[in-house]
PDB file of C-alpha atoms in Angstrom:
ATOM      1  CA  UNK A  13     123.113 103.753 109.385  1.00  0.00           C
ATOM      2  CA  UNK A  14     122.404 101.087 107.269  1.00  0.00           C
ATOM      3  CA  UNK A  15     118.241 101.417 106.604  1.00  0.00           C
ATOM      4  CA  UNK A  16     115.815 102.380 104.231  1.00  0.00           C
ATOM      5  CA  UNK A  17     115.649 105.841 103.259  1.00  0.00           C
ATOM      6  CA  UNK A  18     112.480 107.843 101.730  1.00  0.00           C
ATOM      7  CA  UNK A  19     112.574 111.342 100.685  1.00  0.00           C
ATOM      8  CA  UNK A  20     110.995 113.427 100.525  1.00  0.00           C
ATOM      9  CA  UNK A  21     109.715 113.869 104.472  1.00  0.00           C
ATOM     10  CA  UNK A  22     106.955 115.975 103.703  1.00  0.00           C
ATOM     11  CA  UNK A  23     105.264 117.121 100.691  1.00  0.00           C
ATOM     12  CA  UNK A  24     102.673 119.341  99.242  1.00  0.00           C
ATOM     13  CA  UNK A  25     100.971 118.980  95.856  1.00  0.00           C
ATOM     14  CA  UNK A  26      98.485 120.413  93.548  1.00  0.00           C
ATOM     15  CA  UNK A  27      95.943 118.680  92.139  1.00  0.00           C
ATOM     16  CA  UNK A  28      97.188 117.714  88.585  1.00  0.00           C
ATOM     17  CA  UNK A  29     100.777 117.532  90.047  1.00  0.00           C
ATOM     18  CA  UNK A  30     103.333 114.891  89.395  1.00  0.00           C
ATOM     19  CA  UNK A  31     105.780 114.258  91.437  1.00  0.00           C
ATOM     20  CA  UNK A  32     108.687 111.086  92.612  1.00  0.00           C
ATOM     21  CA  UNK A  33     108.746 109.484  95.980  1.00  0.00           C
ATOM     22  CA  UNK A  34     112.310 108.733  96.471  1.00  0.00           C
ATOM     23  CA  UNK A  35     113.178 105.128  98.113  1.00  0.00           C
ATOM     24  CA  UNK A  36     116.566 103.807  98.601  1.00  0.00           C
ATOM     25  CA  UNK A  37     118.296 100.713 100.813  1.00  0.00           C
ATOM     26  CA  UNK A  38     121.804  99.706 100.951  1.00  0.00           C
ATOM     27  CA  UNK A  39     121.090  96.618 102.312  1.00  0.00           C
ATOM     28  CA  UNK A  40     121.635  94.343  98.846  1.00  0.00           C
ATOM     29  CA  UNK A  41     117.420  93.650  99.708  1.00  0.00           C
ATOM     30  CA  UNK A  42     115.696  91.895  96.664  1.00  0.00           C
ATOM     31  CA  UNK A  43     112.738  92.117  97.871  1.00  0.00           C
ATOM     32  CA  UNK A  44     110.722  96.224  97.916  1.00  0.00           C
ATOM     33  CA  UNK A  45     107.428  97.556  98.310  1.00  0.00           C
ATOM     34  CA  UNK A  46     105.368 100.773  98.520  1.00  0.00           C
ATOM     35  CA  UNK A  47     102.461 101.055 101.036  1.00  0.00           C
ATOM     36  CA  UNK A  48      99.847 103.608 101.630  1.00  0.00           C
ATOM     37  CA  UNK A  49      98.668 104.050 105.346  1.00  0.00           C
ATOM     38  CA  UNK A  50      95.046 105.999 105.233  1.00  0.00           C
ATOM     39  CA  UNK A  51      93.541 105.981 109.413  1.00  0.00           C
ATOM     40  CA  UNK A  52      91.366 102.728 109.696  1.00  0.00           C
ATOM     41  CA  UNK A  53      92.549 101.132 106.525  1.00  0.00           C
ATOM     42  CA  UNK A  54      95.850  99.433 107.852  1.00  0.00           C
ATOM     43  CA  UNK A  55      98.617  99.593 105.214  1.00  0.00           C
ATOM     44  CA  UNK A  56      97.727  98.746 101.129  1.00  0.00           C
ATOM     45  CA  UNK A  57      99.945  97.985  99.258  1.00  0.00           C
ATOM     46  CA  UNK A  58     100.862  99.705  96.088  1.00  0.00           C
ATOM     47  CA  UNK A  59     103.550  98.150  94.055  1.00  0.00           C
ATOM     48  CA  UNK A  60     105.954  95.594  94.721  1.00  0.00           C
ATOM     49  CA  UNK A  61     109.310  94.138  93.526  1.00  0.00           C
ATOM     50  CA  UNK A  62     111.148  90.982  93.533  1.00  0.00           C
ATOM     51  CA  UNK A  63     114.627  92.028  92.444  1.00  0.00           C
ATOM     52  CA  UNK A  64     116.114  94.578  89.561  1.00  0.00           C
ATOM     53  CA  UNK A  65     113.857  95.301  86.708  1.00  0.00           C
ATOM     54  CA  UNK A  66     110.805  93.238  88.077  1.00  0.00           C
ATOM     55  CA  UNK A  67     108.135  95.224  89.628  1.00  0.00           C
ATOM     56  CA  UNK A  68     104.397  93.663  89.896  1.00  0.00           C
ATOM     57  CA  UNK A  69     100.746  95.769  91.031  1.00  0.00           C
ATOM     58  CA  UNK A  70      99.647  95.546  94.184  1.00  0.00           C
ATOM     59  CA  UNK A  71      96.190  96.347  96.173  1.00  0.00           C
ATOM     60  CA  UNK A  72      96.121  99.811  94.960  1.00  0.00           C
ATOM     61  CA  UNK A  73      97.784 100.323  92.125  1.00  0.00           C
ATOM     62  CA  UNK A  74      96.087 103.112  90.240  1.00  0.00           C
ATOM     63  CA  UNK A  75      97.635 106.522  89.905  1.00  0.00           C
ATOM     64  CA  UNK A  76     101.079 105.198  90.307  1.00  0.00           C
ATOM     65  CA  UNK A  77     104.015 104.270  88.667  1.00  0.00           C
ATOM     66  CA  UNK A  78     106.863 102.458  89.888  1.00  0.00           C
ATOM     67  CA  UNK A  79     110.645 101.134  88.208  1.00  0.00           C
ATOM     68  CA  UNK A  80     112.964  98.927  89.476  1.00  0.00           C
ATOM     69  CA  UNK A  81     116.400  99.681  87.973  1.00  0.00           C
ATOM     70  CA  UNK A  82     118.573  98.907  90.092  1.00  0.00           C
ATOM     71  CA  UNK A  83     118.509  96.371  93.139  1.00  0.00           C
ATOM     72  CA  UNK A  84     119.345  99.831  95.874  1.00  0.00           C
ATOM     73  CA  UNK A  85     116.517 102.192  94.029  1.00  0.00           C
ATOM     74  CA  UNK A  86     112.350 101.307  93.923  1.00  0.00           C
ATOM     75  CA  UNK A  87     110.753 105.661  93.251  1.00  0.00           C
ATOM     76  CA  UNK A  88     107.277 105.875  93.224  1.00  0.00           C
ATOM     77  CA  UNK A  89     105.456 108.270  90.798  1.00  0.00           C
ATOM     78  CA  UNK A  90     102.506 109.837  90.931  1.00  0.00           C
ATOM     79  CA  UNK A  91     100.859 110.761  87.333  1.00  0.00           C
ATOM     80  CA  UNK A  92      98.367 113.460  88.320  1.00  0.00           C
ATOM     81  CA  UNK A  93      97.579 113.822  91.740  1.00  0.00           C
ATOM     82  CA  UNK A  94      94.237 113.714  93.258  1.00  0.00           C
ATOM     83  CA  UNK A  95      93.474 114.481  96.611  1.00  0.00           C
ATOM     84  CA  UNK A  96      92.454 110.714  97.181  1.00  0.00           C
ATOM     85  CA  UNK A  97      96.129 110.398  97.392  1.00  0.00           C
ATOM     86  CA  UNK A  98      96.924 112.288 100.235  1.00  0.00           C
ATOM     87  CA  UNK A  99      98.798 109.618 102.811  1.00  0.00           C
ATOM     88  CA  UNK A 100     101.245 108.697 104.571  1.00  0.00           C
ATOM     89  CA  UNK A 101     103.487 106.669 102.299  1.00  0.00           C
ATOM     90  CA  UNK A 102     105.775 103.753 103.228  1.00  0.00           C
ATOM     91  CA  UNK A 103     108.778 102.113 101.184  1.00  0.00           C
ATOM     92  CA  UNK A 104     110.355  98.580 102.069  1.00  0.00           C
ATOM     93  CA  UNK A 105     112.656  96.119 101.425  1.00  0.00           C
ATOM     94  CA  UNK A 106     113.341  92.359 102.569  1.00  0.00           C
ATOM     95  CA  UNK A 107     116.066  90.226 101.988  1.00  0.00           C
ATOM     96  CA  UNK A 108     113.692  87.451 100.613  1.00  0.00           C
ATOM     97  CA  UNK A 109     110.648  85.994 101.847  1.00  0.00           C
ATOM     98  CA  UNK A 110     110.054  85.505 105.580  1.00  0.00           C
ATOM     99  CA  UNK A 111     112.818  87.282 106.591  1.00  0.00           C
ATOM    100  CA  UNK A 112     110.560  90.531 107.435  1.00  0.00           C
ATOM    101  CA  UNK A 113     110.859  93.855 105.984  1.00  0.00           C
ATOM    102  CA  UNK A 114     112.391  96.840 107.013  1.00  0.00           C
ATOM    103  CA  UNK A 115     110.467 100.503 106.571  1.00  0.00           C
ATOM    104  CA  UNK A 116     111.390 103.674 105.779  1.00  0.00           C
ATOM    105  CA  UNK A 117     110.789 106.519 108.129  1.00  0.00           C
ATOM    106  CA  UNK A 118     107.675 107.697 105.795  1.00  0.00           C
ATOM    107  CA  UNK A 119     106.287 110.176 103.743  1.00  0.00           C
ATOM    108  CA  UNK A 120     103.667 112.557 104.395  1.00  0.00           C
ATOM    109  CA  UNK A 121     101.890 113.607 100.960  1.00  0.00           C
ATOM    110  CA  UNK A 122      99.105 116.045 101.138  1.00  0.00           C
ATOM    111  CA  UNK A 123      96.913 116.767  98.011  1.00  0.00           C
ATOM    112  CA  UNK A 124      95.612 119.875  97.539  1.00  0.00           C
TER     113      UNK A 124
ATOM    114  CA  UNK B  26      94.057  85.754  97.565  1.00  0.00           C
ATOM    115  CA  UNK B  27      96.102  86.391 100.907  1.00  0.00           C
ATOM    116  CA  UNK B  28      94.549  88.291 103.498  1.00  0.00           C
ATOM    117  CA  UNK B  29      94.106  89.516 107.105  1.00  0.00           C
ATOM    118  CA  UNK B  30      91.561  90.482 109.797  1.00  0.00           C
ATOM    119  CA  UNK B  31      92.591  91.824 112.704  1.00  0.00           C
ATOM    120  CA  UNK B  32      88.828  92.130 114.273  1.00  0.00           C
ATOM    121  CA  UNK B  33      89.524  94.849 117.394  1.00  0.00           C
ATOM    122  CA  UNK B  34      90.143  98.218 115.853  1.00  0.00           C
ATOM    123  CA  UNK B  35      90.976  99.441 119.235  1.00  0.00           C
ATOM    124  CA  UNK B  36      91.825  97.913 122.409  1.00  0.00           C
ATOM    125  CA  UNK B  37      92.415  99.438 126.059  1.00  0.00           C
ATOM    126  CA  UNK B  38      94.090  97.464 128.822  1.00  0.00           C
ATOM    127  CA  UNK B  39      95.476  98.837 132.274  1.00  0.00           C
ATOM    128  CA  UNK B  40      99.152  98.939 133.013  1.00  0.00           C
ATOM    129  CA  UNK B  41     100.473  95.471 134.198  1.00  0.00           C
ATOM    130  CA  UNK B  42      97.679  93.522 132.775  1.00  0.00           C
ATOM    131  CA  UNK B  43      97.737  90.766 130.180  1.00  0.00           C
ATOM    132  CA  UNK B  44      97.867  91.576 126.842  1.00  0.00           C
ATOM    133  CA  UNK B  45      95.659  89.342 123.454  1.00  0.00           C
ATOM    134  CA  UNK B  46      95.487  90.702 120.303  1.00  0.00           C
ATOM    135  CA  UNK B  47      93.497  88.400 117.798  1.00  0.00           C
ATOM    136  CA  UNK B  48      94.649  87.772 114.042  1.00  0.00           C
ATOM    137  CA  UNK B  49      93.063  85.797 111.424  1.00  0.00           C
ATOM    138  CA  UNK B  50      94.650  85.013 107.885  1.00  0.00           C
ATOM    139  CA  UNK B  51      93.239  83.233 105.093  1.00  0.00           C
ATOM    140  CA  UNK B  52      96.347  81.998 102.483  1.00  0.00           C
ATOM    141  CA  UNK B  53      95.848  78.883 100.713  1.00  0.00           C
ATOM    142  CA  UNK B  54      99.493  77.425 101.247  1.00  0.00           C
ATOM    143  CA  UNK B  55     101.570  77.723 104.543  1.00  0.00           C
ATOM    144  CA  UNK B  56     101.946  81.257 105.094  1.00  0.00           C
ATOM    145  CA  UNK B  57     104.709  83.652 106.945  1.00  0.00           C
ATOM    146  CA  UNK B  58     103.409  85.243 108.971  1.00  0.00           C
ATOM    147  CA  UNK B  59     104.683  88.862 111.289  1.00  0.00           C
ATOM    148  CA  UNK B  60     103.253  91.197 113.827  1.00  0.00           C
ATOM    149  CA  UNK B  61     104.813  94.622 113.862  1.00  0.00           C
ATOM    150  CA  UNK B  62     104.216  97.691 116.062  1.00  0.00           C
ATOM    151  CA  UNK B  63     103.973 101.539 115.167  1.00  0.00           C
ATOM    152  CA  UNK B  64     104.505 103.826 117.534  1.00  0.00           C
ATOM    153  CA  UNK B  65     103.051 107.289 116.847  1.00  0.00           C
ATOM    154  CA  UNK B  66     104.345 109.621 113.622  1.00  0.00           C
ATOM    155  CA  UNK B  67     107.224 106.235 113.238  1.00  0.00           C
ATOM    156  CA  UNK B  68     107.858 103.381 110.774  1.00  0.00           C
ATOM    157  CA  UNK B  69     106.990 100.212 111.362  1.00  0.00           C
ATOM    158  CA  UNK B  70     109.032  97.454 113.085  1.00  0.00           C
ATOM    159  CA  UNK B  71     109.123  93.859 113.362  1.00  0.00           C
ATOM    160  CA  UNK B  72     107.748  92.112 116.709  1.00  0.00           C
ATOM    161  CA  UNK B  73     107.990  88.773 115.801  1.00  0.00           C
ATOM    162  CA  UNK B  74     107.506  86.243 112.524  1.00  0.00           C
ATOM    163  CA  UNK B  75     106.604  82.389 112.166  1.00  0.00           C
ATOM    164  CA  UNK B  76     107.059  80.130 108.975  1.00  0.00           C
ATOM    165  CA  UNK B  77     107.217  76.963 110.586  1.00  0.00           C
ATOM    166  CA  UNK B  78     108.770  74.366 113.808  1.00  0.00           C
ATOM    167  CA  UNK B  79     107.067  75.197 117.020  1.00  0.00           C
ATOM    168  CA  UNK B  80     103.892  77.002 116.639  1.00  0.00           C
ATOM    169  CA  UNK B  81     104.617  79.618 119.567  1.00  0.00           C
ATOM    170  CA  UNK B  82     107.160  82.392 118.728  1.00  0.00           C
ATOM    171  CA  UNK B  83     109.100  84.782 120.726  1.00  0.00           C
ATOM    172  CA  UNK B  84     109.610  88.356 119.661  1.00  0.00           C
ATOM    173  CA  UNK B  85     111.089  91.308 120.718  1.00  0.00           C
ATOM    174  CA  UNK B  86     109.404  93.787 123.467  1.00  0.00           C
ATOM    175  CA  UNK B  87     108.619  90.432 125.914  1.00  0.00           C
ATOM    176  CA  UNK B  88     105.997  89.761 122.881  1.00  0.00           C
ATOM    177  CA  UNK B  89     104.970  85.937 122.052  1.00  0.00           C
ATOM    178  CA  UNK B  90     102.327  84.632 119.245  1.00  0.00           C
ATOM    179  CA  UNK B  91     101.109  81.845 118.917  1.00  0.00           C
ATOM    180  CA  UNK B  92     100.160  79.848 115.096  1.00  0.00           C
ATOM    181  CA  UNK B  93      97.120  77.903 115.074  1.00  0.00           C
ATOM    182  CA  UNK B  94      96.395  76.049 111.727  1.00  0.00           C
ATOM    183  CA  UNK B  95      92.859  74.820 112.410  1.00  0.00           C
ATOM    184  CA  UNK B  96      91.881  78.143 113.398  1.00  0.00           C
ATOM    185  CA  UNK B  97      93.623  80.374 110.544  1.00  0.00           C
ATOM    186  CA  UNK B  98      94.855  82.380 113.521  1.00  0.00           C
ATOM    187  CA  UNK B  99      98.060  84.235 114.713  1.00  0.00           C
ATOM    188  CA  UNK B 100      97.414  86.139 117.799  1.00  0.00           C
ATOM    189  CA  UNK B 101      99.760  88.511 119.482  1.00  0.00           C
ATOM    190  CA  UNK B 102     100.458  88.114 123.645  1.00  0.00           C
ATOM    191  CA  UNK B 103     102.207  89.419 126.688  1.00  0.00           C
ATOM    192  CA  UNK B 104     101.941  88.584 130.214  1.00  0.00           C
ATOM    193  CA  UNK B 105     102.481  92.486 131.529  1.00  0.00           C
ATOM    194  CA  UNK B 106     101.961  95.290 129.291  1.00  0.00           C
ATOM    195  CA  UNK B 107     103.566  98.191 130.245  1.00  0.00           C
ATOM    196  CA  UNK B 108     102.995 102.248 129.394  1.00  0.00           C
ATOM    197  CA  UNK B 109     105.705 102.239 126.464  1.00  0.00           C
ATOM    198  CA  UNK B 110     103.648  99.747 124.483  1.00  0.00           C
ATOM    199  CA  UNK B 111     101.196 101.958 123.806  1.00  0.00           C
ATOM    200  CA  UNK B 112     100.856 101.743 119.716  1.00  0.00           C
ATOM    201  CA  UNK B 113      99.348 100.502 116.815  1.00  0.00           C
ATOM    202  CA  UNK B 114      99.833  96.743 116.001  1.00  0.00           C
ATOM    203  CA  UNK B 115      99.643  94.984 112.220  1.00  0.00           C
ATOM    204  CA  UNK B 116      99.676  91.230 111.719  1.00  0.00           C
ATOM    205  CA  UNK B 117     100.553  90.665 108.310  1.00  0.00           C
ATOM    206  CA  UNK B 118     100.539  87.618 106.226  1.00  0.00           C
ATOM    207  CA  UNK B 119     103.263  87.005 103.007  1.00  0.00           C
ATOM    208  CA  UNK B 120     102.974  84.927  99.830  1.00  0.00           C
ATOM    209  CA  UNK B 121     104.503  86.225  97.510  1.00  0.00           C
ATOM    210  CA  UNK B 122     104.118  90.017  98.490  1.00  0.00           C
ATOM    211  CA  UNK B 123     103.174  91.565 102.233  1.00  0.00           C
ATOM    212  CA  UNK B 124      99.601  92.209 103.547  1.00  0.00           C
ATOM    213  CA  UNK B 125      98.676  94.152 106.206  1.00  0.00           C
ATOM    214  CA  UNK B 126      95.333  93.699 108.394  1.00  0.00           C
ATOM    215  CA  UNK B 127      93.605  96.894 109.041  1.00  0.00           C
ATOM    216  CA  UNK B 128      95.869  97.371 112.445  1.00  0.00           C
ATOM    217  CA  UNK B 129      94.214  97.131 116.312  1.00  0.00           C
ATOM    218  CA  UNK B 130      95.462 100.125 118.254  1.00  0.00           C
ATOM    219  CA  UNK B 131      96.019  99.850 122.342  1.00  0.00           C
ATOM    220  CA  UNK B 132      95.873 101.952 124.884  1.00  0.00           C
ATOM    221  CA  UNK B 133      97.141 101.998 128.276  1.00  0.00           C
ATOM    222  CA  UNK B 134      95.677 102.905 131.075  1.00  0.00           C
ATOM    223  CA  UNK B 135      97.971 104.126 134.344  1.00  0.00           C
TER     224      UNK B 135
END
């Protein structure tokens, strides 16, 4: 099914850790973003992207690294993890603005 | 800067009664504007959008909002709520990237 996928589902980290949050959409979107979801705080925003090899920082940028090489792929790295960054995180993609975006099933990171 | 208040953090209705939830942007041109719905341990979808043409919108899930200018506000309706819409709800407001409010959770009661 045509979507966004994030791997992995679930994940587990040290403190100190790095590690890649996979994102991927086949559905030729220009438009992708990573969110963080923390209860009572809505969704913040990470890092964005407007199209291949333009990427821009969001509301909460630090800690994280993003790369847009290619219009299907947007991973998210984490440097050295802190527990501050255990979340749930989100990946999405639009086809432009306005149209609405379309999220990935999530990923459950846990810092430990 | 773009941004959204959604001022109920939780809301609890009975089964078959009518449904508001408020929304309140601040963007300094005209803004898109979405509500979307998360149902527990999912994604998010898309309940409805507006950009611009007649101020009330239509979504999915027998959801309507209506856009008022003078009041910075885009606030999410139905007539009849029913058990299954039991969720979490995020108006969100684009310029040139996607804001979230802080979400307004509802409950139903049977």
């Amino acid at each position: 099914n045509a979507g966004v996928t994030q791997t992995p589902k679930f994940q587990v980290l040290k403190t100190g850790q790095s590690m890649t949050l996979q994102c991927a959409q086949d559905m030729n979107h220009e438009y992708m973003s990573w969110y963080r979801q923390d209860p009572g705080m809505g969704l913040r925003l990470i890092h964005y992207s407007v199209g291949a090899g333009i990427t821009d920082q969001g509301e909460v940028p630090n800690g994280y690294n993003v790369s847009r090489s290619t219009t299907e792929d947007f991973p998210l790295r984490l440097l050295s993890a802190a527990p501050s960054q255990t979340s749930v995180y989100f990946c999405a993609s639009s086809k432009d603005r306005g149209y609405g975006y379309t999220f990935g099933s999530g990923t459950r990171l846990t810092v430990v | 800067a773009q941004s959204v208040t959604q001022p109920d953090i939780h809301i609890t209705v009975s089964e078959g009664a009518s449904l508001e939830l408020r929304c309140n942007y601040s963007y300094g041109a005209t803004p898109y504007l979405f509500w979307y719905v998360q149902s527990p341990g999912q994604g998010l979808q898309l309940l409805l959008k507006y950009f611009s043409g007649d101020t009330l919108v239509q979504g999915i899930k027998g959801f309507e909002a209506e856009f008022k200018r003078s009041q910075s506000s885009f606030n999410l309706r139905k007539p009849s709520v029913h058990w299954s819409d039991a969720a979490e709800y995020f108006c969100a407001v684009e310029g040139q990237k996607l804001v979230f409010g802080q979400g307004t959770r509802l409950t139903i009661n049977p």
